[in-house]
Amino acid sequence: MDHTLCINKNMPKSSKPSLERRQSKTKAHKKMKEEIKVPAMGESITEATVGTLIKPSGSTVQVDDEILELETDKVNQVLYAKASGVLTLQVKPGETVTIGQVVGFVDTEAKATQGSASEPQATVPKTEEKAQAKPQEAPQPSQGIRYGKEAFLEDVVKPEQKDFPQSVPVGKTREQEIPQLEEEAPPPKKMEGRETRRKMSQIRKVIANRLVEAQQTTAMLTTFNEIDFSAIMAAREKYKDAFLKKHGVKLGFMSFFVKAVVSALREVPDLNSYIDGNEIVHREYFDIGIAVGTDRGLIVPVLRNCEQLSFAEVEKDIEAYAKKAREGRLAVDDLQGGGFTITNGGIYGSLLSTPILNPPQCGILGMHKIEKRAVVVDDQIVIRPMMYVALSYDHRIVDGKEAVTFLVHVKNALEDPSRLLIEV
């Protein structure tokens, strides 16, 4: 009995507590690492491309620090740190990732590797110095003193005293000597670096595909007209200070165009429609896309229900979209939909162009540079600020008569802005 008691005293304790400790350590370890996953960015988006790595692996990050940028076929998305700690990334720029994929983690208890990373760099110069010193310790014999009669004569005889032929030897022509000179000439250097390659960004791929799609799936045609901007410029000059003071935003030309387009779409509703199978669907709302150029490419945020917006609301929405586009903060919902598009190449100096449709839309209006030109008004030649405008449309839905009617309506509304107030 005593022996049994002795054995029981020396037996190890149950392994259950140690298992619990291991499980708790595992859970604690998991909590130490905050995973970074690709978030959902819209119903139609299933994957993204890793763009700029804002923070490198091994760096210390704080909560809400920007980590990396994801590029999609619609927008760019920045991922932020959800915890403070040391960052570890598991992806590289240009790599394709899927929604929900883990692209890295933040270790909340690890220390930054910047200090350890600098240690091997300190030893590199020493190794290089040793490698460079070896050739100096053992000079080649050929670099020392030369012996023999030939070497002695070479040093004594002056170059001009050496026996060099001063003329072409007998039996040889000058033409026979030329090939020898050509063979001794050094080969020409190859010209390098005349071409560079870079991978297409995700948004550039989408732009390319959409442009080709528009050319292949629509019967696109363009009609042109010109607009006298005298009335709009006078109204803008008259009310710009009061408008800015009251609404906190500048009065631009785009709000006039948006209002004129809404009025023209009411006149010609086919330009606010699209083809679905064997049917033409007419939109009863007026969502206008405004093309905005960015460093990443052209994007088209959409102004919703423009028929309900005031001039100030249009200008504020455009300003907000432009800022979000420059900062890469546009959401997918900002770009989806739209029944008609307005694009302004005039800000880049374009005088005339043929804008390309944005399917499934069947109309796009192109603005251009305002330029003073001589025009005839009441049989008099006068100088007026003029702008060429271009309307591209899908001829499958819209006939030429309707397209011209639309563009003339826009022209009349902009040359006499009071028409927008009384809706004529």
Coordinates of N, CA and C in Angstrom, one line a residue, residues 209-383:
N209 N -10.3 47.1 -73.1 CA -11.3 46.2 -73.5 C -12.7 46.9 -73.8
R210 N -13.0 47.9 -73.0 CA -14.2 48.6 -73.2 C -14.2 49.4 -74.5
L211 N -13.1 50.0 -74.8 CA -13.0 50.8 -76.1 C -13.2 49.8 -77.3
V212 N -12.6 48.7 -77.2 CA -12.7 47.7 -78.3 C -14.1 47.2 -78.4
E213 N -14.7 47.0 -77.2 CA -16.1 46.5 -77.2 C -17.1 47.5 -77.8
A214 N -16.8 48.8 -77.5 CA -17.7 49.9 -78.1 C -17.6 49.9 -79.6
Q215 N -16.4 49.7 -80.1 CA -16.2 49.7 -81.6 C -16.9 48.5 -82.2
Q216 N -16.9 47.4 -81.5 CA -17.3 46.1 -82.1 C -18.8 45.8 -81.9
T217 N -19.4 46.4 -80.9 CA -20.8 46.0 -80.6 C -21.8 47.2 -80.8
T218 N -21.3 48.4 -81.2 CA -22.2 49.5 -81.5 C -22.1 50.0 -82.9
A219 N -23.1 50.7 -83.4 CA -23.0 51.3 -84.7 C -22.8 52.8 -84.4
M220 N -21.6 53.2 -84.0 CA -21.3 54.5 -83.5 C -21.1 55.5 -84.7
L221 N -21.8 56.7 -84.5 CA -21.7 57.8 -85.4 C -21.6 59.0 -84.6
T222 N -20.9 60.1 -85.2 CA -20.7 61.3 -84.5 C -21.2 62.5 -85.3
T223 N -21.9 63.4 -84.7 CA -22.4 64.6 -85.3 C -21.8 65.8 -84.5
F224 N -21.6 67.0 -85.2 CA -20.9 68.1 -84.6 C -21.7 69.4 -84.7
N225 N -21.4 70.3 -83.8 CA -22.0 71.6 -83.8 C -21.1 72.6 -83.1
E226 N -21.4 73.8 -83.0 CA -20.6 74.8 -82.3 C -21.5 75.7 -81.5
I227 N -21.0 76.2 -80.3 CA -21.7 76.9 -79.4 C -21.1 78.2 -79.1
D228 N -21.8 79.3 -79.1 CA -21.4 80.6 -78.7 C -21.5 80.8 -77.2
F229 N -20.3 80.9 -76.6 CA -20.3 80.9 -75.1 C -20.5 82.3 -74.5
S230 N -20.8 83.3 -75.3 CA -20.9 84.7 -74.8 C -21.9 84.8 -73.6
A231 N -23.1 84.2 -73.7 CA -24.1 84.4 -72.7 C -23.7 83.7 -71.4
I232 N -23.2 82.5 -71.5 CA -22.8 81.7 -70.3 C -21.6 82.4 -69.6
M233 N -20.6 82.9 -70.4 CA -19.5 83.6 -69.8 C -19.9 84.9 -69.1
A234 N -20.9 85.6 -69.7 CA -21.4 86.8 -69.1 C -22.1 86.5 -67.8
A235 N -22.9 85.5 -67.8 CA -23.7 85.1 -66.6 C -22.7 84.6 -65.5
R236 N -21.7 83.8 -65.9 CA -20.7 83.3 -64.9 C -19.9 84.5 -64.3
E237 N -19.5 85.4 -65.1 CA -18.8 86.5 -64.6 C -19.6 87.4 -63.7
K238 N -20.9 87.5 -64.0 CA -21.8 88.4 -63.2 C -22.1 87.7 -61.8
Y239 N -22.2 86.4 -61.7 CA -22.7 85.8 -60.5 C -21.7 84.9 -59.8
K240 N -20.4 84.9 -60.3 CA -19.5 83.9 -59.8 C -19.1 84.2 -58.3
D241 N -19.0 85.5 -57.9 CA -18.6 85.9 -56.6 C -19.8 85.6 -55.6
A242 N -21.0 85.9 -56.0 CA -22.1 85.7 -55.1 C -22.4 84.2 -55.0
F243 N -22.2 83.4 -56.1 CA -22.4 82.0 -56.1 C -21.4 81.3 -55.1
L244 N -20.1 81.7 -55.2 CA -19.1 81.2 -54.3 C -19.4 81.5 -52.9
K245 N -19.8 82.7 -52.6 CA -20.1 83.1 -51.2 C -21.2 82.4 -50.6
K246 N -22.2 82.1 -51.4 CA -23.5 81.5 -50.9 C -23.3 80.0 -50.8
H247 N -22.7 79.4 -51.8 CA -22.7 77.9 -51.9 C -21.3 77.3 -51.5
G248 N -20.3 78.1 -51.5 CA -19.0 77.6 -51.1 C -18.3 76.8 -52.2
V249 N -18.7 76.9 -53.4 CA -18.1 76.2 -54.6 C -18.2 77.2 -55.8
K250 N -17.2 77.0 -56.7 CA -17.2 77.9 -57.9 C -18.2 77.5 -58.9
L251 N -18.7 78.4 -59.6 CA -19.7 78.2 -60.7 C -18.9 77.9 -62.0
G252 N -19.0 76.7 -62.4 CA -18.3 76.3 -63.6 C -19.2 76.1 -64.8
F253 N -18.6 75.6 -65.9 CA -19.4 75.4 -67.1 C -20.1 74.1 -67.1
M254 N -19.6 73.1 -66.3 CA -20.2 71.7 -66.4 C -21.6 71.7 -65.9
S255 N -21.9 72.5 -64.9 CA -23.3 72.5 -64.4 C -24.3 73.0 -65.5
F256 N -23.9 73.9 -66.3 CA -24.7 74.4 -67.4 C -24.9 73.2 -68.4
F257 N -23.8 72.5 -68.7 CA -23.9 71.4 -69.6 C -24.8 70.3 -69.1
V258 N -24.7 70.0 -67.8 CA -25.5 68.9 -67.2 C -27.0 69.3 -67.3
K259 N -27.3 70.5 -67.0 CA -28.7 71.0 -67.1 C -29.2 71.0 -68.5
A260 N -28.4 71.4 -69.5 CA -28.8 71.4 -70.9 C -29.0 70.0 -71.4
V261 N -28.1 69.0 -71.0 CA -28.2 67.6 -71.4 C -29.5 67.0 -70.9
V262 N -29.9 67.3 -69.6 CA -31.1 66.8 -69.0 C -32.3 67.3 -69.8
S263 N -32.3 68.6 -70.2 CA -33.4 69.2 -71.0 C -33.5 68.5 -72.3
A264 N -32.3 68.3 -73.0 CA -32.3 67.6 -74.3 C -32.7 66.2 -74.3
L265 N -32.4 65.5 -73.2 CA -32.8 64.1 -73.1 C -34.3 64.0 -72.9
R266 N -34.9 64.9 -72.3 CA -36.4 64.9 -72.2 C -37.0 65.1 -73.6
E267 N -36.3 65.9 -74.4 CA -36.8 66.2 -75.8 C -36.5 65.0 -76.7
V268 N -35.4 64.3 -76.5 CA -35.1 63.1 -77.3 C -34.8 61.9 -76.3
P269 N -35.8 61.2 -75.8 CA -35.6 60.2 -74.8 C -34.8 59.0 -75.3
D270 N -34.8 58.8 -76.6 CA -34.0 57.6 -77.1 C -32.5 57.6 -76.7
L271 N -32.0 58.8 -76.5 CA -30.6 58.9 -76.1 C -30.4 58.6 -74.7
N272 N -31.4 58.3 -73.9 CA -31.3 57.9 -72.6 C -31.9 56.5 -72.4
S273 N -31.5 55.6 -73.4 CA -32.0 54.2 -73.4 C -30.8 53.3 -73.8
Y274 N -31.1 52.0 -73.7 CA -30.1 51.0 -74.1 C -30.8 49.7 -74.6
I275 N -30.1 48.9 -75.3 CA -30.6 47.7 -75.9 C -30.4 46.5 -74.9
D276 N -31.5 45.8 -74.7 CA -31.4 44.5 -73.9 C -32.1 43.4 -74.7
G277 N -31.2 42.6 -75.3 CA -31.8 41.6 -76.2 C -32.4 42.2 -77.4
N278 N -33.7 41.9 -77.6 CA -34.5 42.5 -78.7 C -35.4 43.6 -78.3
E279 N -35.0 44.2 -77.1 CA -35.9 45.3 -76.6 C -35.0 46.5 -76.4
I280 N -35.6 47.7 -76.5 CA -35.0 49.0 -76.1 C -35.6 49.4 -74.8
V281 N -34.7 49.6 -73.8 CA -35.2 50.0 -72.5 C -35.0 51.5 -72.3
H282 N -36.0 52.3 -72.0 CA -35.9 53.7 -71.8 C -35.8 54.0 -70.3
R283 N -34.8 54.8 -69.9 CA -34.7 55.2 -68.5 C -35.6 56.4 -68.2
E284 N -36.2 56.3 -67.1 CA -37.1 57.4 -66.6 C -36.4 58.3 -65.6
Y285 N -35.1 58.1 -65.5 CA -34.3 58.9 -64.6 C -33.1 59.4 -65.4
F286 N -32.4 60.4 -64.8 CA -31.4 61.1 -65.5 C -30.1 61.0 -64.7
D287 N -29.3 59.9 -64.9 CA -28.0 59.7 -64.2 C -27.0 60.0 -65.3
I288 N -26.2 61.1 -65.0 CA -25.2 61.6 -66.0 C -23.8 61.2 -65.5
G289 N -23.0 60.5 -66.4 CA -21.6 60.3 -66.1 C -20.7 61.4 -66.5
I290 N -19.8 61.8 -65.6 CA -18.8 62.9 -65.9 C -17.4 62.3 -66.0
A291 N -16.9 62.2 -67.2 CA -15.5 61.7 -67.4 C -14.5 62.5 -66.7
V292 N -13.6 61.8 -65.9 CA -12.6 62.5 -65.1 C -11.3 61.8 -65.4
G293 N -10.3 62.6 -65.8 CA -8.9 62.0 -66.1 C -8.1 62.0 -64.8
T294 N -7.5 60.8 -64.6 CA -6.6 60.7 -63.4 C -5.2 60.1 -63.9
D295 N -4.3 60.0 -63.0 CA -3.0 59.4 -63.3 C -3.1 58.0 -63.7
R296 N -4.2 57.3 -63.2 CA -4.3 55.9 -63.5 C -5.1 55.6 -64.8
G297 N -5.8 56.7 -65.3 CA -6.6 56.5 -66.5 C -7.9 57.3 -66.4
L298 N -8.8 57.1 -67.4 CA -10.1 57.8 -67.4 C -11.1 57.0 -66.6
I299 N -11.8 57.7 -65.7 CA -12.9 57.1 -65.0 C -14.1 58.0 -65.1
V300 N -15.3 57.4 -64.9 CA -16.6 58.1 -65.1 C -17.5 57.9 -63.9
P301 N -17.3 58.8 -62.9 CA -18.3 58.8 -61.8 C -19.7 59.3 -62.3
V302 N -20.7 58.9 -61.6 CA -22.1 59.2 -62.1 C -22.8 60.1 -61.1
L303 N -23.4 61.2 -61.7 CA -24.2 62.1 -60.9 C -25.7 61.5 -60.9
R304 N -26.3 61.3 -59.8 CA -27.6 60.6 -59.7 C -28.7 61.7 -59.7
N305 N -29.8 61.3 -60.4 CA -31.0 62.1 -60.5 C -30.7 63.6 -60.7
C306 N -30.0 63.9 -61.8 CA -29.6 65.2 -62.1 C -30.8 66.2 -62.3
E307 N -31.9 65.7 -62.7 CA -33.1 66.5 -62.9 C -33.5 67.2 -61.6
Q308 N -33.1 66.6 -60.4 CA -33.5 67.1 -59.1 C -32.4 68.0 -58.5
L309 N -31.2 68.1 -59.2 CA -30.1 68.8 -58.6 C -30.1 70.3 -59.0
S310 N -29.7 71.1 -58.1 CA -29.5 72.5 -58.5 C -28.1 72.7 -59.1
F311 N -27.8 73.9 -59.6 CA -26.5 74.2 -60.2 C -25.4 74.0 -59.1
A312 N -25.7 74.5 -57.9 CA -24.7 74.3 -56.8 C -24.5 72.9 -56.4
E313 N -25.5 72.1 -56.4 CA -25.4 70.7 -56.0 C -24.6 69.9 -57.1
V314 N -24.8 70.3 -58.4 CA -24.0 69.6 -59.4 C -22.6 70.0 -59.3
E315 N -22.2 71.2 -59.0 CA -20.8 71.6 -58.9 C -20.2 71.0 -57.7
K316 N -20.9 70.9 -56.6 CA -20.4 70.2 -55.4 C -20.1 68.8 -55.6
D317 N -21.1 68.1 -56.3 CA -20.9 66.6 -56.5 C -19.7 66.4 -57.4
I318 N -19.5 67.2 -58.5 CA -18.4 67.1 -59.4 C -17.1 67.3 -58.7
E319 N -17.0 68.4 -57.8 CA -15.8 68.7 -57.1 C -15.5 67.5 -56.1
A320 N -16.5 66.9 -55.5 CA -16.2 65.8 -54.5 C -15.7 64.6 -55.3
Y321 N -16.3 64.3 -56.4 CA -15.9 63.2 -57.2 C -14.5 63.4 -57.7
A322 N -14.1 64.6 -58.2 CA -12.8 64.8 -58.7 C -11.7 64.6 -57.6
K323 N -12.0 65.1 -56.4 CA -11.1 64.9 -55.3 C -10.9 63.4 -54.9
K324 N -12.0 62.7 -54.9 CA -12.0 61.3 -54.6 C -11.2 60.5 -55.7
A325 N -11.4 60.9 -56.9 CA -10.7 60.3 -58.0 C -9.2 60.5 -57.9
R326 N -8.8 61.7 -57.6 CA -7.3 62.0 -57.5 C -6.7 61.3 -56.3
E327 N -7.4 61.0 -55.3 CA -6.9 60.3 -54.1 C -7.2 58.8 -54.2
G328 N -7.8 58.4 -55.2 CA -8.0 56.9 -55.4 C -9.0 56.4 -54.4
R329 N -10.0 57.2 -54.0 CA -11.0 56.7 -53.0 C -12.4 56.5 -53.6
L330 N -12.5 56.5 -54.9 CA -13.8 56.2 -55.5 C -14.3 54.8 -55.2
A331 N -15.6 54.7 -54.8 CA -16.2 53.3 -54.6 C -16.8 52.8 -55.9
V332 N -17.1 51.5 -55.9 CA -17.7 50.9 -57.1 C -19.0 51.5 -57.4
D333 N -19.8 51.8 -56.3 CA -21.1 52.4 -56.5 C -21.1 53.8 -57.2
D334 N -19.9 54.5 -57.0 CA -19.8 55.8 -57.6 C -19.7 55.7 -59.2
L335 N -19.3 54.5 -59.7 CA -19.1 54.4 -61.1 C -20.1 53.6 -61.8
Q336 N -21.0 52.9 -61.1 CA -22.0 52.0 -61.7 C -23.2 52.8 -62.2
G337 N -23.8 52.3 -63.3 CA -25.0 52.9 -63.9 C -24.6 54.0 -64.8
G338 N -25.5 55.0 -64.9 CA -25.3 56.1 -65.8 C -26.0 55.9 -67.1
G339 N -26.8 56.9 -67.6 CA -27.5 56.7 -68.8 C -26.9 57.5 -70.0
F340 N -26.0 58.5 -69.6 CA -25.4 59.4 -70.7 C -24.1 59.9 -70.1
T341 N -23.2 60.2 -70.9 CA -21.9 60.7 -70.4 C -21.5 62.0 -71.1
I342 N -20.8 62.9 -70.2 CA -20.3 64.1 -70.7 C -18.7 64.0 -70.5
T343 N -18.0 64.3 -71.5 CA -16.5 64.3 -71.4 C -16.0 65.7 -71.9
N344 N -14.9 66.2 -71.2 CA -14.4 67.5 -71.5 C -12.9 67.4 -71.9
G345 N -12.6 67.3 -73.2 CA -11.3 67.2 -73.6 C -10.7 68.6 -73.8
G346 N -11.5 69.7 -73.6 CA -11.1 71.0 -73.7 C -10.1 71.4 -72.6
I347 N -10.1 70.8 -71.5 CA -9.2 71.1 -70.4 C -7.8 70.8 -70.8
Y348 N -7.6 69.9 -71.7 CA -6.3 69.5 -72.2 C -5.9 70.2 -73.5
G349 N -6.8 71.1 -74.0 CA -6.5 71.8 -75.2 C -7.1 71.2 -76.5
S350 N -7.9 70.2 -76.4 CA -8.5 69.6 -77.6 C -9.5 70.5 -78.2
L351 N -9.3 70.7 -79.5 CA -10.2 71.6 -80.3 C -11.4 70.8 -80.9
L352 N -11.2 69.5 -81.2 CA -12.2 68.7 -81.8 C -11.9 67.3 -81.7
S353 N -12.9 66.4 -81.4 CA -12.6 65.0 -81.2 C -13.9 64.2 -81.5
T354 N -13.8 62.9 -81.5 CA -15.0 62.0 -81.6 C -15.0 61.1 -80.4
P355 N -15.7 61.5 -79.4 CA -15.8 60.7 -78.1 C -16.3 59.3 -78.4
I356 N -15.9 58.3 -77.7 CA -16.3 56.9 -77.9 C -17.3 56.5 -76.8
L357 N -18.4 55.8 -77.3 CA -19.5 55.4 -76.4 C -19.0 54.6 -75.2
N358 N -19.8 54.7 -74.1 CA -19.5 53.9 -72.9 C -20.7 52.9 -72.8
P359 N -20.6 51.7 -73.4 CA -21.7 50.8 -73.4 C -22.1 50.4 -72.0
P360 N -23.5 50.1 -71.8 CA -24.5 50.1 -72.8 C -25.2 51.4 -73.1
Q361 N -24.6 52.5 -72.7 CA -25.1 53.8 -73.0 C -25.1 54.0 -74.5
C362 N -26.0 54.8 -75.0 CA -26.1 55.1 -76.5 C -25.7 56.5 -76.8
G363 N -25.2 57.3 -75.9 CA -24.9 58.7 -76.2 C -23.8 59.2 -75.3
I364 N -22.9 60.1 -75.9 CA -21.8 60.7 -75.1 C -21.6 62.1 -75.8
L365 N -21.5 63.1 -75.0 CA -21.3 64.5 -75.5 C -19.9 64.9 -75.2
G366 N -19.2 65.4 -76.2 CA -17.8 65.8 -76.0 C -17.7 67.4 -76.0
M367 N -17.1 67.9 -74.9 CA -16.9 69.4 -74.9 C -15.4 69.6 -75.3
H368 N -15.1 70.8 -75.8 CA -13.8 71.1 -76.3 C -13.3 72.5 -75.8
K369 N -12.2 72.9 -76.3 CA -11.6 74.1 -75.9 C -12.4 75.3 -76.4
I370 N -12.6 76.3 -75.5 CA -13.2 77.6 -75.9 C -12.2 78.5 -76.6
E371 N -12.5 78.9 -77.8 CA -11.5 79.7 -78.5 C -12.2 80.8 -79.2
K372 N -11.6 82.0 -79.2 CA -12.2 83.2 -79.9 C -12.0 83.0 -81.4
R373 N -13.2 83.1 -82.1 CA -13.2 83.0 -83.5 C -14.0 84.1 -84.1
A374 N -13.8 84.3 -85.4 CA -14.6 85.3 -86.1 C -15.9 84.6 -86.6
V375 N -17.0 85.1 -86.3 CA -18.3 84.5 -86.7 C -19.2 85.6 -87.3
V376 N -20.2 85.2 -88.0 CA -21.1 86.2 -88.6 C -22.4 86.2 -87.7
V377 N -22.7 87.4 -87.2 CA -23.9 87.6 -86.4 C -24.6 88.8 -87.0
D378 N -25.9 88.6 -87.5 CA -26.7 89.7 -88.1 C -25.9 90.3 -89.2
D379 N -25.3 89.5 -90.1 CA -24.6 90.0 -91.2 C -23.3 90.8 -90.9
Q380 N -22.9 90.7 -89.6 CA -21.7 91.4 -89.2 C -20.6 90.3 -88.7
I381 N -19.4 90.6 -89.0 CA -18.3 89.7 -88.6 C -17.9 90.2 -87.2
V382 N -18.0 89.3 -86.2 CA -17.7 89.6 -84.8 C -16.8 88.5 -84.2
I383 N -16.1 88.9 -83.1 CA -15.3 87.9 -82.4 C -16.1 87.4 -81.3

